[in-house]
Tab-separated table of C-alpha atoms and ligand atoms in Angstrom:
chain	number	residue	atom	x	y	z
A	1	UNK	CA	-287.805	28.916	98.867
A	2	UNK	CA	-290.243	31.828	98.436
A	3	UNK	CA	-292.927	31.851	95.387
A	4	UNK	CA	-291.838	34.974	94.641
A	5	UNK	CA	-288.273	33.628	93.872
A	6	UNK	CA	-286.639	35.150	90.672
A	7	UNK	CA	-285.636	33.811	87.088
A	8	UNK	CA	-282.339	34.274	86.455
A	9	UNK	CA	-283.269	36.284	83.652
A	10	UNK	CA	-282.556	40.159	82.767
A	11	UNK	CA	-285.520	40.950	84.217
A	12	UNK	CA	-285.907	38.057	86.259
A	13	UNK	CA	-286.637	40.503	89.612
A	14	UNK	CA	-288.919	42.666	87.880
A	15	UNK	CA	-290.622	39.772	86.570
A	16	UNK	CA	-291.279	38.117	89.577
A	17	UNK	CA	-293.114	41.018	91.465
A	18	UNK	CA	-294.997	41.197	88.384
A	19	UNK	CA	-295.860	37.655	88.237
A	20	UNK	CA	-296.452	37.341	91.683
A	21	UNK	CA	-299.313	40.417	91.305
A	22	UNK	CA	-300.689	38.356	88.398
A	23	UNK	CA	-300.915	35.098	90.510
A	24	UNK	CA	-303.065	37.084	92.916
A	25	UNK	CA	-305.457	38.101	90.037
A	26	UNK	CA	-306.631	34.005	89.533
A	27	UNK	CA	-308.720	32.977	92.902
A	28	UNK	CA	-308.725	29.242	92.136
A	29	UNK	CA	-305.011	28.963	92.055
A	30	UNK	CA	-303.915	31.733	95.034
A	31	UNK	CA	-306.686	30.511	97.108
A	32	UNK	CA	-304.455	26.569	96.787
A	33	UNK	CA	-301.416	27.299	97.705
A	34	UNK	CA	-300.934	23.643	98.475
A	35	UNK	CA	-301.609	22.568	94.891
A	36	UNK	CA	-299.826	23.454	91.794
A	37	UNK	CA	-302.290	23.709	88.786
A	38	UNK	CA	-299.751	22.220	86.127
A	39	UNK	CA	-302.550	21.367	83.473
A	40	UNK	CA	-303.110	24.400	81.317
A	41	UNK	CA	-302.482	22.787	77.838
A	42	UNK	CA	-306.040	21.669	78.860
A	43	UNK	CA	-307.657	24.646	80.232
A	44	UNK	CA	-306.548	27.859	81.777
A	45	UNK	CA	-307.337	28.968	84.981
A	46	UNK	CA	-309.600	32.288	85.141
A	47	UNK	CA	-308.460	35.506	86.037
A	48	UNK	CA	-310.650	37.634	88.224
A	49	UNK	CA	-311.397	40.428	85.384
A	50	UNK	CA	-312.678	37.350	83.423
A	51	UNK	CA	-315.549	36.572	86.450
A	52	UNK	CA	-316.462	39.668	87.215
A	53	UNK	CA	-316.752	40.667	83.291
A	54	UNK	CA	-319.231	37.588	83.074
A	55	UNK	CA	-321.110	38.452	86.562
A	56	UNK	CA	-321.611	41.840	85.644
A	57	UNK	CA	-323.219	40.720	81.928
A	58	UNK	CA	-325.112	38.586	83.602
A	59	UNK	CA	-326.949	41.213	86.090
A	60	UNK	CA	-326.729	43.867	83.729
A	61	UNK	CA	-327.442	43.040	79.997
A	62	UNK	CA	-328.206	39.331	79.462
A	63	UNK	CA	-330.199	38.816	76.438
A	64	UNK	CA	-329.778	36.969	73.482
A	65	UNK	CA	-327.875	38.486	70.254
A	66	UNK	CA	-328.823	39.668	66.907
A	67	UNK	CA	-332.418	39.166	67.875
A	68	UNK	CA	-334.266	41.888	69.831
A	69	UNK	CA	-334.496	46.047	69.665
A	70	UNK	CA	-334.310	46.772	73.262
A	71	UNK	CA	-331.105	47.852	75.227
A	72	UNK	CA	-330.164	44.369	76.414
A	73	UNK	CA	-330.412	42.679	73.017
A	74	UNK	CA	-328.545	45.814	71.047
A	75	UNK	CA	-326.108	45.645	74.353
A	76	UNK	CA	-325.169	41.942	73.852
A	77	UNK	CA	-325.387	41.962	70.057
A	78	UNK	CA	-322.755	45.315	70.159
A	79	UNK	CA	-320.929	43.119	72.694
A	80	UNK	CA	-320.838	40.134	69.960
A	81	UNK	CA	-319.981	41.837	67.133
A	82	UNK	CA	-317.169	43.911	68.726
A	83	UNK	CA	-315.376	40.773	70.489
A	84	UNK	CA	-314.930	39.407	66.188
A	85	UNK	CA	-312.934	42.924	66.094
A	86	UNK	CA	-311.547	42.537	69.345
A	87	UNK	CA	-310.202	39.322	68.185
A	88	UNK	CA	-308.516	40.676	64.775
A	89	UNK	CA	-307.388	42.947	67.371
A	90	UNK	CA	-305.866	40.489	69.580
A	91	UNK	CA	-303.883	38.638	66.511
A	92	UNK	CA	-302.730	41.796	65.030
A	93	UNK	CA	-304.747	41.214	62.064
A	94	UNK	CA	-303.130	43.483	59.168
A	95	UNK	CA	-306.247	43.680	57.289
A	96	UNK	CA	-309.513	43.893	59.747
A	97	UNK	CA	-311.810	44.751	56.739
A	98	UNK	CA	-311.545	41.714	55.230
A	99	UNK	CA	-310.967	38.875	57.780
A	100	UNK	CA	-313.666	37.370	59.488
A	101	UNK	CA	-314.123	35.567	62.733
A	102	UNK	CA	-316.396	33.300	63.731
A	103	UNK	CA	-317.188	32.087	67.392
A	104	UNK	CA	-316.823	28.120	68.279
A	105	UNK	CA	-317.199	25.743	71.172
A	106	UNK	CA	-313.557	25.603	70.988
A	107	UNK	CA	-310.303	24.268	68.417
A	108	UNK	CA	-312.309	20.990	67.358
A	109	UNK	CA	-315.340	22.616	66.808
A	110	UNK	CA	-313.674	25.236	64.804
A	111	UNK	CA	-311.202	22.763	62.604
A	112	UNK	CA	-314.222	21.275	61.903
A	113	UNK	CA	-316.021	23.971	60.466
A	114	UNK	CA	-313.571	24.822	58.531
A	115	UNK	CA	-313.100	21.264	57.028
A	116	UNK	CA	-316.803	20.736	56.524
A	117	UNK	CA	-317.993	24.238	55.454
A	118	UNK	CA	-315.074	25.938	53.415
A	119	UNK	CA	-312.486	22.666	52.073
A	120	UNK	CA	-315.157	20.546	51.352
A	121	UNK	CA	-316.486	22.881	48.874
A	122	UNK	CA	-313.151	24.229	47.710
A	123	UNK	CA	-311.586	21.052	46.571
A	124	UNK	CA	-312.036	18.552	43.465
A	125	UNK	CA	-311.360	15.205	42.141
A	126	UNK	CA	-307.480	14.600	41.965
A	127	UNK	CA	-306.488	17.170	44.797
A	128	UNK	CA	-304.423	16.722	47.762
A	129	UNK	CA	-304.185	17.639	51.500
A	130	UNK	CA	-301.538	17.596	53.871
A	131	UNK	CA	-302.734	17.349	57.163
A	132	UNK	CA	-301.032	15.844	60.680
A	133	UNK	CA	-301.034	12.474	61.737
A	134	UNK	CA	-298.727	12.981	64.936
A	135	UNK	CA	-300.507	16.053	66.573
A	136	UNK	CA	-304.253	16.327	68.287
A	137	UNK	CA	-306.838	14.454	67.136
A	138	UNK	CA	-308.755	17.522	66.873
A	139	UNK	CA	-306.812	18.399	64.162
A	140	UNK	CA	-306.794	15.015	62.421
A	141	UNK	CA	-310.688	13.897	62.132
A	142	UNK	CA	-312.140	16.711	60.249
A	143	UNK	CA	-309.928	16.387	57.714
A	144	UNK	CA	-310.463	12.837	56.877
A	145	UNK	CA	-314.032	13.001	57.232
A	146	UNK	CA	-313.965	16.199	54.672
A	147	UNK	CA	-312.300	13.345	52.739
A	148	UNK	CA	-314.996	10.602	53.312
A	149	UNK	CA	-317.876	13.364	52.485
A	150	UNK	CA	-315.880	14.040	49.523
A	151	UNK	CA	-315.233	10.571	48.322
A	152	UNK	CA	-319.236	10.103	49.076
A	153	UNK	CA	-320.087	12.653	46.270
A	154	UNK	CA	-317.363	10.647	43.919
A	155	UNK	CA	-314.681	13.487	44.178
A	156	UNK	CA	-311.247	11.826	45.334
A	157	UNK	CA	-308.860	13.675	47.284
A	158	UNK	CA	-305.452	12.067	48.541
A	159	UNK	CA	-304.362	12.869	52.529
A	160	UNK	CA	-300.925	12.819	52.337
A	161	UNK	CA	-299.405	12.686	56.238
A	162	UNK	CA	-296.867	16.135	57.386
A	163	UNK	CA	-293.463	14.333	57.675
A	164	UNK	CA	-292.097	14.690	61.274
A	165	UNK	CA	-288.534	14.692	62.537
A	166	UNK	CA	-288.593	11.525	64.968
A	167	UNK	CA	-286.255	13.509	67.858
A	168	UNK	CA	-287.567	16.589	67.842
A	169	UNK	CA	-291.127	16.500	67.286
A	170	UNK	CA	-291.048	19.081	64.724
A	171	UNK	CA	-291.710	18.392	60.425
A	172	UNK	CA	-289.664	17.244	58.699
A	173	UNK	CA	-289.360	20.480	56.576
A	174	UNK	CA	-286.785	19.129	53.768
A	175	UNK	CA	-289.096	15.828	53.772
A	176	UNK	CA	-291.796	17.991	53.569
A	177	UNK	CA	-290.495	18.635	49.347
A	178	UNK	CA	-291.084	15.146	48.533
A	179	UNK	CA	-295.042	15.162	49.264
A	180	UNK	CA	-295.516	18.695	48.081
A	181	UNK	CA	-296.575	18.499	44.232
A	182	UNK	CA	-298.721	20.728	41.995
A	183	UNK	CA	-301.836	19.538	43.308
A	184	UNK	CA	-301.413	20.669	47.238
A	185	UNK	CA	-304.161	22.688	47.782
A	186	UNK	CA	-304.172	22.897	51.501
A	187	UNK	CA	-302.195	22.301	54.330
A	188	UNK	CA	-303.348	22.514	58.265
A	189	UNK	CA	-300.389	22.552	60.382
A	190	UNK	CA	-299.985	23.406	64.316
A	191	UNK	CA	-298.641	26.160	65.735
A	192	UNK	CA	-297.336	24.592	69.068
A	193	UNK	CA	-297.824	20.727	69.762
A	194	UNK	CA	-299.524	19.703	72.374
A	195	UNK	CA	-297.171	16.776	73.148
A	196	UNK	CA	-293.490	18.694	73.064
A	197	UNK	CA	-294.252	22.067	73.507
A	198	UNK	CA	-292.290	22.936	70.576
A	199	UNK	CA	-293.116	25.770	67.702
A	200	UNK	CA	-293.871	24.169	64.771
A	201	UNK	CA	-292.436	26.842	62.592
A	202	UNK	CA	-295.279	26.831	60.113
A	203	UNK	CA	-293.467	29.854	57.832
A	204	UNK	CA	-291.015	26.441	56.733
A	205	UNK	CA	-293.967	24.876	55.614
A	206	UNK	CA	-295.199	28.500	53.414
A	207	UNK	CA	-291.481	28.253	52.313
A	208	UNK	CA	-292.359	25.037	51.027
A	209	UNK	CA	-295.555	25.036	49.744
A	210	UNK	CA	-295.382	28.965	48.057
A	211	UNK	CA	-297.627	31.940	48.466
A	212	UNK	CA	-300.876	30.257	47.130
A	213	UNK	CA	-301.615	27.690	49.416
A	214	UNK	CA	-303.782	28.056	52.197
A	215	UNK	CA	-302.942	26.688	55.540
A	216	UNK	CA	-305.089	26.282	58.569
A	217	UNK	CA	-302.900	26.917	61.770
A	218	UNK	CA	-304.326	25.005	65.303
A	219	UNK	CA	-303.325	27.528	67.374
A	220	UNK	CA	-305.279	26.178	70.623
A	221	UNK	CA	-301.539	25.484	72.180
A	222	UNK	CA	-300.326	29.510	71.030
A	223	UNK	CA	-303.123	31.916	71.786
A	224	UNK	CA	-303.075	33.450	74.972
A	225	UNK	CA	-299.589	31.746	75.865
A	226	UNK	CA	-297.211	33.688	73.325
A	227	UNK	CA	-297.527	36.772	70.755
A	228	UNK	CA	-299.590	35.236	67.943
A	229	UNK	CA	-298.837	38.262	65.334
A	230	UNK	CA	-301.159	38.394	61.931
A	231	UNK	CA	-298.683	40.909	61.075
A	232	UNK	CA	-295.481	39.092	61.014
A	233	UNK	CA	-294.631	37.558	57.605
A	234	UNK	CA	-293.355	34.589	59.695
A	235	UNK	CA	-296.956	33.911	60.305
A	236	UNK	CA	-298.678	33.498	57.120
A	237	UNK	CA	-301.393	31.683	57.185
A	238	UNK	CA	-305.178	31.787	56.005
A	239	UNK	CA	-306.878	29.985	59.332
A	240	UNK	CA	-306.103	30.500	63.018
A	241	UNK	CA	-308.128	28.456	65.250
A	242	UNK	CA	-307.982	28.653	69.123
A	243	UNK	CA	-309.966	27.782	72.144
A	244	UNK	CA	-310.945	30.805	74.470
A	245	UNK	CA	-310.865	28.284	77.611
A	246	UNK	CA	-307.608	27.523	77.108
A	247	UNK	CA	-306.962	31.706	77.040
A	248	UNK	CA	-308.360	32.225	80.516
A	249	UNK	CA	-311.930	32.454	78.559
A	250	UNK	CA	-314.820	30.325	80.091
A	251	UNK	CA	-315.368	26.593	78.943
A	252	UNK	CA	-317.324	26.410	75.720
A	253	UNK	CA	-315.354	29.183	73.259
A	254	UNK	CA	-313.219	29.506	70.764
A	255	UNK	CA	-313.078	31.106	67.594
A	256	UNK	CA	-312.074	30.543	63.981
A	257	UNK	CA	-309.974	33.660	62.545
A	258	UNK	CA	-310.124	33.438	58.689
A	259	UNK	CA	-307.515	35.456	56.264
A	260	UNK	CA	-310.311	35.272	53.389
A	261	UNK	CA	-307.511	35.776	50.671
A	262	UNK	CA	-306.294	32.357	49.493
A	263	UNK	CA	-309.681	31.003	48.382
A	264	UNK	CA	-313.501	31.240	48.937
A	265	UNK	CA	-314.200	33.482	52.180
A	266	UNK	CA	-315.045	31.609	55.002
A	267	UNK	CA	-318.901	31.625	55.439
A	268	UNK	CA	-320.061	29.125	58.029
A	269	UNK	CA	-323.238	27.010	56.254
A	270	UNK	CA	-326.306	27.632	57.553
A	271	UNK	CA	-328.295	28.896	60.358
A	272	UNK	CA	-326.167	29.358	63.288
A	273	UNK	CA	-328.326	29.890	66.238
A	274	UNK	CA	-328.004	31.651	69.602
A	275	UNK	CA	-324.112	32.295	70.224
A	276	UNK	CA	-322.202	31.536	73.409
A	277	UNK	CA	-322.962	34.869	74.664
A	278	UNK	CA	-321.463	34.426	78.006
A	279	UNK	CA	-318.593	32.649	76.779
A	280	UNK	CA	-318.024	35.658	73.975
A	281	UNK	CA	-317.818	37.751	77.086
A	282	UNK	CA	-315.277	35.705	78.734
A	283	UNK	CA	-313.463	35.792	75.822
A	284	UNK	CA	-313.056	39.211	75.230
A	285	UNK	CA	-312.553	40.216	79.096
A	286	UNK	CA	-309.872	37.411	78.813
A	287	UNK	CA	-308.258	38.966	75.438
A	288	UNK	CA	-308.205	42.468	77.576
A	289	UNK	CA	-306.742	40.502	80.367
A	290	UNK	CA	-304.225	38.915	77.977
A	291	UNK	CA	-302.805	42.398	76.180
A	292	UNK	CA	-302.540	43.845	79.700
A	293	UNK	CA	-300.534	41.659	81.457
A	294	UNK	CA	-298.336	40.967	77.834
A	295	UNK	CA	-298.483	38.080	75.624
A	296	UNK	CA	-294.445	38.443	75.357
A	297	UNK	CA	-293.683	38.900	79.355
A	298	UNK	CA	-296.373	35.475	79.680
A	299	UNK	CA	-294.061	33.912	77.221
A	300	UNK	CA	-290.437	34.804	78.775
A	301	UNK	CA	-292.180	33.967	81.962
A	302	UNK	CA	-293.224	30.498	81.018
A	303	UNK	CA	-290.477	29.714	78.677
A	304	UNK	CA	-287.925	30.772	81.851
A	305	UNK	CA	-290.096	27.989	84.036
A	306	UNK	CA	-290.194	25.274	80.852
A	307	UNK	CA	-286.022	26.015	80.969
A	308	UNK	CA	-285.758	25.142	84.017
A	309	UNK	CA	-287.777	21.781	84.490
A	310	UNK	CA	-286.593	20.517	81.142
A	311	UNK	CA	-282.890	21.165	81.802
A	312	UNK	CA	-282.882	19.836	85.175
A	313	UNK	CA	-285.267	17.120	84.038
A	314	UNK	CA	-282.827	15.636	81.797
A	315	UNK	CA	-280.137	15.296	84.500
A	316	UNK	CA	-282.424	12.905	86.398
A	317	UNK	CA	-282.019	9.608	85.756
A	318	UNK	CA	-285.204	7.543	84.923
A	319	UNK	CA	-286.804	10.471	82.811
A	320	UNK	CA	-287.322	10.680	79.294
A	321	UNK	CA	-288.703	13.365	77.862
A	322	UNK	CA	-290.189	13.418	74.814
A	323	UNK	CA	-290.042	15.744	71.665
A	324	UNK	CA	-286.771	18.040	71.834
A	325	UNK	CA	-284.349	16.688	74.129
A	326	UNK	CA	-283.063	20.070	75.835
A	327	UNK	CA	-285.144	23.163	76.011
A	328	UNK	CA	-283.814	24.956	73.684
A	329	UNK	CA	-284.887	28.546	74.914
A	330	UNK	CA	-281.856	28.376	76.852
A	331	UNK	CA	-279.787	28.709	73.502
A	332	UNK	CA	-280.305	31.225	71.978
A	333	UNK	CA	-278.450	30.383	68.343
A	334	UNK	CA	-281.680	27.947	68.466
A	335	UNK	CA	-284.415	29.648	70.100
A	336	UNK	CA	-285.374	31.226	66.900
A	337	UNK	CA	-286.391	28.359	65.128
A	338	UNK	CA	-287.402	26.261	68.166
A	339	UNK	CA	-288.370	26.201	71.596
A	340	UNK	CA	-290.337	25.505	74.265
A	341	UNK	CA	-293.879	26.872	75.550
A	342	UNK	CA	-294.727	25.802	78.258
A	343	UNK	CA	-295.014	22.126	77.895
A	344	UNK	CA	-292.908	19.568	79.068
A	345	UNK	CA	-293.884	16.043	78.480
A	346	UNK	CA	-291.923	12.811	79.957
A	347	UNK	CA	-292.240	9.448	81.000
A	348	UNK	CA	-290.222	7.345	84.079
A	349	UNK	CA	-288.359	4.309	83.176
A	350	UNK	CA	-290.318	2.119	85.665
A	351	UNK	CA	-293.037	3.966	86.801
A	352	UNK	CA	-296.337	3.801	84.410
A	353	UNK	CA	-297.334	6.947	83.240
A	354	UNK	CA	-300.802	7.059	85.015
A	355	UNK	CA	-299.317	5.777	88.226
A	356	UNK	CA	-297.319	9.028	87.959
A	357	UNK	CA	-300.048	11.031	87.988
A	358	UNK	CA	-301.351	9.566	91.097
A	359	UNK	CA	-298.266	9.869	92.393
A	360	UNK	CA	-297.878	13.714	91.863
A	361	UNK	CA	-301.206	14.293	92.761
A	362	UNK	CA	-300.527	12.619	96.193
A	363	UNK	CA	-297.780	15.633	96.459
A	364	UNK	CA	-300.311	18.300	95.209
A	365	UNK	CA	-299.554	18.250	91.734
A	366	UNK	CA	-302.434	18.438	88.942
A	367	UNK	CA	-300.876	16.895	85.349
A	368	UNK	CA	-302.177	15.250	82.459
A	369	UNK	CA	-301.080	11.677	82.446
A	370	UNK	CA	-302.340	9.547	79.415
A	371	UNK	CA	-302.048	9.104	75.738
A	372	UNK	CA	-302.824	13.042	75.314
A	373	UNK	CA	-305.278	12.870	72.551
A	374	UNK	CA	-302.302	12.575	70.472
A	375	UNK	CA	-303.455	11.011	66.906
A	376	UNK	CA	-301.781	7.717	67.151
A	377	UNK	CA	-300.466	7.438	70.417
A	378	UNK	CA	-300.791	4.029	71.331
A	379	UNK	CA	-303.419	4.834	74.404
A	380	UNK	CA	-301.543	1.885	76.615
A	381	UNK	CA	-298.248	4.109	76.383
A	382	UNK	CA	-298.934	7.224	78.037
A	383	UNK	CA	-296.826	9.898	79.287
A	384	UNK	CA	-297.183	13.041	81.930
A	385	UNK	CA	-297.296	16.321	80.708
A	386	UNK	CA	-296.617	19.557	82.725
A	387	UNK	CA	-298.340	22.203	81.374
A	388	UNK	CA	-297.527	26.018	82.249
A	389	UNK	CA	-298.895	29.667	82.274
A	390	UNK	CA	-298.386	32.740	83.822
A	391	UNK	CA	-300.273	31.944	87.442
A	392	UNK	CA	-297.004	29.223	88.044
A	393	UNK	CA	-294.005	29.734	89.813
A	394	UNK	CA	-290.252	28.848	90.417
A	395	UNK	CA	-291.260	27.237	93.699
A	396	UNK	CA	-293.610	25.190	92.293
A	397	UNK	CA	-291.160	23.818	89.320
A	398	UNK	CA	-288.416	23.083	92.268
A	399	UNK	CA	-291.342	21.387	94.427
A	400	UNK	CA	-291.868	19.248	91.390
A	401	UNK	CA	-288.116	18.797	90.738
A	402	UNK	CA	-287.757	17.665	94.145
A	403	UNK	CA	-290.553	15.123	94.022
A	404	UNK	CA	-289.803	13.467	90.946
A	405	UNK	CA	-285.882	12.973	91.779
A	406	UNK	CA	-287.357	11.640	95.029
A	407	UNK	CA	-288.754	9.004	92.611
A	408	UNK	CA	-285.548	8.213	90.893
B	1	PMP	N1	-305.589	21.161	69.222
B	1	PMP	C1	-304.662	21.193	70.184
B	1	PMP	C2	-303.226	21.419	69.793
B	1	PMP	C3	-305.025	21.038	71.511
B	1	PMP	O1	-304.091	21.059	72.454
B	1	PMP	C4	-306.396	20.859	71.833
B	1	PMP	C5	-306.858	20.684	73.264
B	1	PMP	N2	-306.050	19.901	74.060
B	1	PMP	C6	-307.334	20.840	70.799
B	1	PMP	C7	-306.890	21.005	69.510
B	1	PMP	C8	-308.789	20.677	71.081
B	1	PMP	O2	-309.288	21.807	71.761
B	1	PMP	P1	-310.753	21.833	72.361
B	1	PMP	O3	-310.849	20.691	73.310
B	1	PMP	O4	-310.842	23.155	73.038
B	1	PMP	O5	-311.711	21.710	71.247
């Protein structure tokens, strides 16, 4: 079977000489074509444009930013300053002039930020929260410790836990009513779990909650893996937080992408020192990189490859696989409220989770096999997770296939 082997899609052999081009454009993963890379729910590999963008900062223009007068400070502060509009950019922000974004170390960093520096101020005694208890810890701590700095100052605020759908993964959106009450004043959802791959369908939760509360979206699963569209009423949110690494950026980036209409703008306290400049220049080579190839043809792409290893998955004995049973971008009277990207977590019947890992490895396989950083997860119970983007391939997915049904 070749790697350049089409999806049985419309498009499928379009798609594939595109995707094969891409493939070429990441010299980690071409130069290995005895490993599959199946890990990039924790980083992305790099693209080539991303390097060279870097290397040619480096021997051209490095400086720091917002500091000096001469060309190579005003170079990398212009460069800077345009990558927070080349962001709004990026998410199709409908209003530019009055967003803001602000660079991070990546999606904890940035969730924290906006717990410490913009909720903590924002809420009083008596208010309430809704935050996650089932997704990243990332996206857990800061909002409890927002609490515990709040409680400190003798202002009590109650974390009530997003209800989840035990099957699926997803919330619980008609649960979701019964914590809801007049004194929600913020919710921070995900956009797609890390764990089962599944959109979270956050506009159920504005349904829910009305127009005037602001929710912070952990988008580190949805950037730079599917259309994330400021524009679409679906998506209505007041925070977007991502990491750049996981976006083909380098290590080290991330940004927070604040609405800065529900509520105080976002103003990060105090003096913020010398930015990731490199990493900013990553990032915005990898948000070119990104629009080029398509965030919608990355997303049929890997949605066709989650289709096929979850569907074919489920046939095999000894597998379960966790969140939504069936990948549901293969229906499409479901697709549109869930599916899908690019994640695909399981566990064997008999085989420990971490032994699994060694196992695939052994075949050339790279996956994430342990407790996931899921808030929660009992850390003895782990499971594997296959994680996708654009640089994978049929072949490798039937390689896989053919490995673990060896292990059935
Ligand atoms: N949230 C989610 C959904 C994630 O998948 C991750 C990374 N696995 C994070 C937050 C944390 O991202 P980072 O390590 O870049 O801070």
């Amino acid at each position: 079977m070749s790697a350049a082997q089409p999806l049985p899609t419309a498009d499928g052999e379009k798609d594939s000489l595109w995707q094969r081009e891409l493939r070429q454009q990441f010299p980690l993963v071409a130069g290995h074509p005895e490993l599959a890379y199946l890990d990039s729910a924790a980083t992305s590999q790099k693209p080539r444009a991303v390097l060279e963008a870097v290397q040619t900062y480096l021997t051209t223009s490095n400086a720091n930013a917002g500091r000096g007068t001469y060309p190579w400070a005003n170079r990398t502060t212009e460069l800077v300053e345009s990558t927070r509009e080349r962001v709004k950019e990026f998410l199709h922000d409908p209003e530019p002039g009055r967003s803001g974004v602000h660079f991070t170390s990546g999606t904890t960093e940035g969730l924290r930020t906006v717990a410490r520096d913009w909720l903590v101020p924002y809420l009083g005694d008596g208010d309430e929260i809704l935050v996650p208890f089932a997704d990243h810890r990332a996206h857990l701590e800061p909002w409890l410790e927002a609490q515990r700095l709040l409680a400190g100052r003798g202002i009590d605020v109650q974390v009530r836990a997003l209800p989840y759908q035990t099957v699926s993964g997803d919330y619980d959106h008609r649960a979701l009513g019964e914590v809801v009450g007049p004194r929600t004043r913020f919710v921070a959802a995900t956009h797609v779990h890390h764990v089962y791959g599944g959109d979270m369908n956050v506009h159920r939760i504005r349904a829910v909650v009305g127009p005037d509360v602001p929710i912070c979206l952990d988008a580190a699963q949805s950037v730079g893996h599917l259309p994330v569209r400021l524009d679409d009423p679906a998506l209505d949110v007041d925070f977007v937080v991502f990491s750049g690494h996981k976006a083909m950026a380098l290590p080290g980036t991330g940004a927070v992408w604040a609405r800065n209409t529900r509520g105080p703008a976002f103003r990060p306290d105090g003096w913020q020192g010398t930015p990731n400049t490199v990493g900013i220049v990553s990032l915005r080579a990898a948000l070119d990189w990104l629009d080029a190839a398509g965030p919608d043809r990355i997303a049929r792409w890997t949605a066709g490859l989650t289709t096929r290893l979850t569907d074919r998955l489920r046939h095999i004995g000894p597998y379960e696989l966790l969140g939504c049973p069936a990948s549901l971008a293969a229906d499409s009277a479901l697709a549109a409220s869930q599916r899908r990207h690019g994640i695909v977590t399981f566990r064997h019947r008999d085989i420990p989770s971490d032994d699994l890992g060694f196992i695939l490895f052994s075949h050339g396989f790279m996956v994430r096999a342990d407790s996931l950083c899921q808030a929660g997860a009992d850390p003895r119970e782990g499971s594997v997770r296959v994680s996708l983007h654009v640089y994978n391939t049929v072949e490798e997915i039937d390689r896989l296939l053919t490995v673990l049904a060896s292990l059935a």
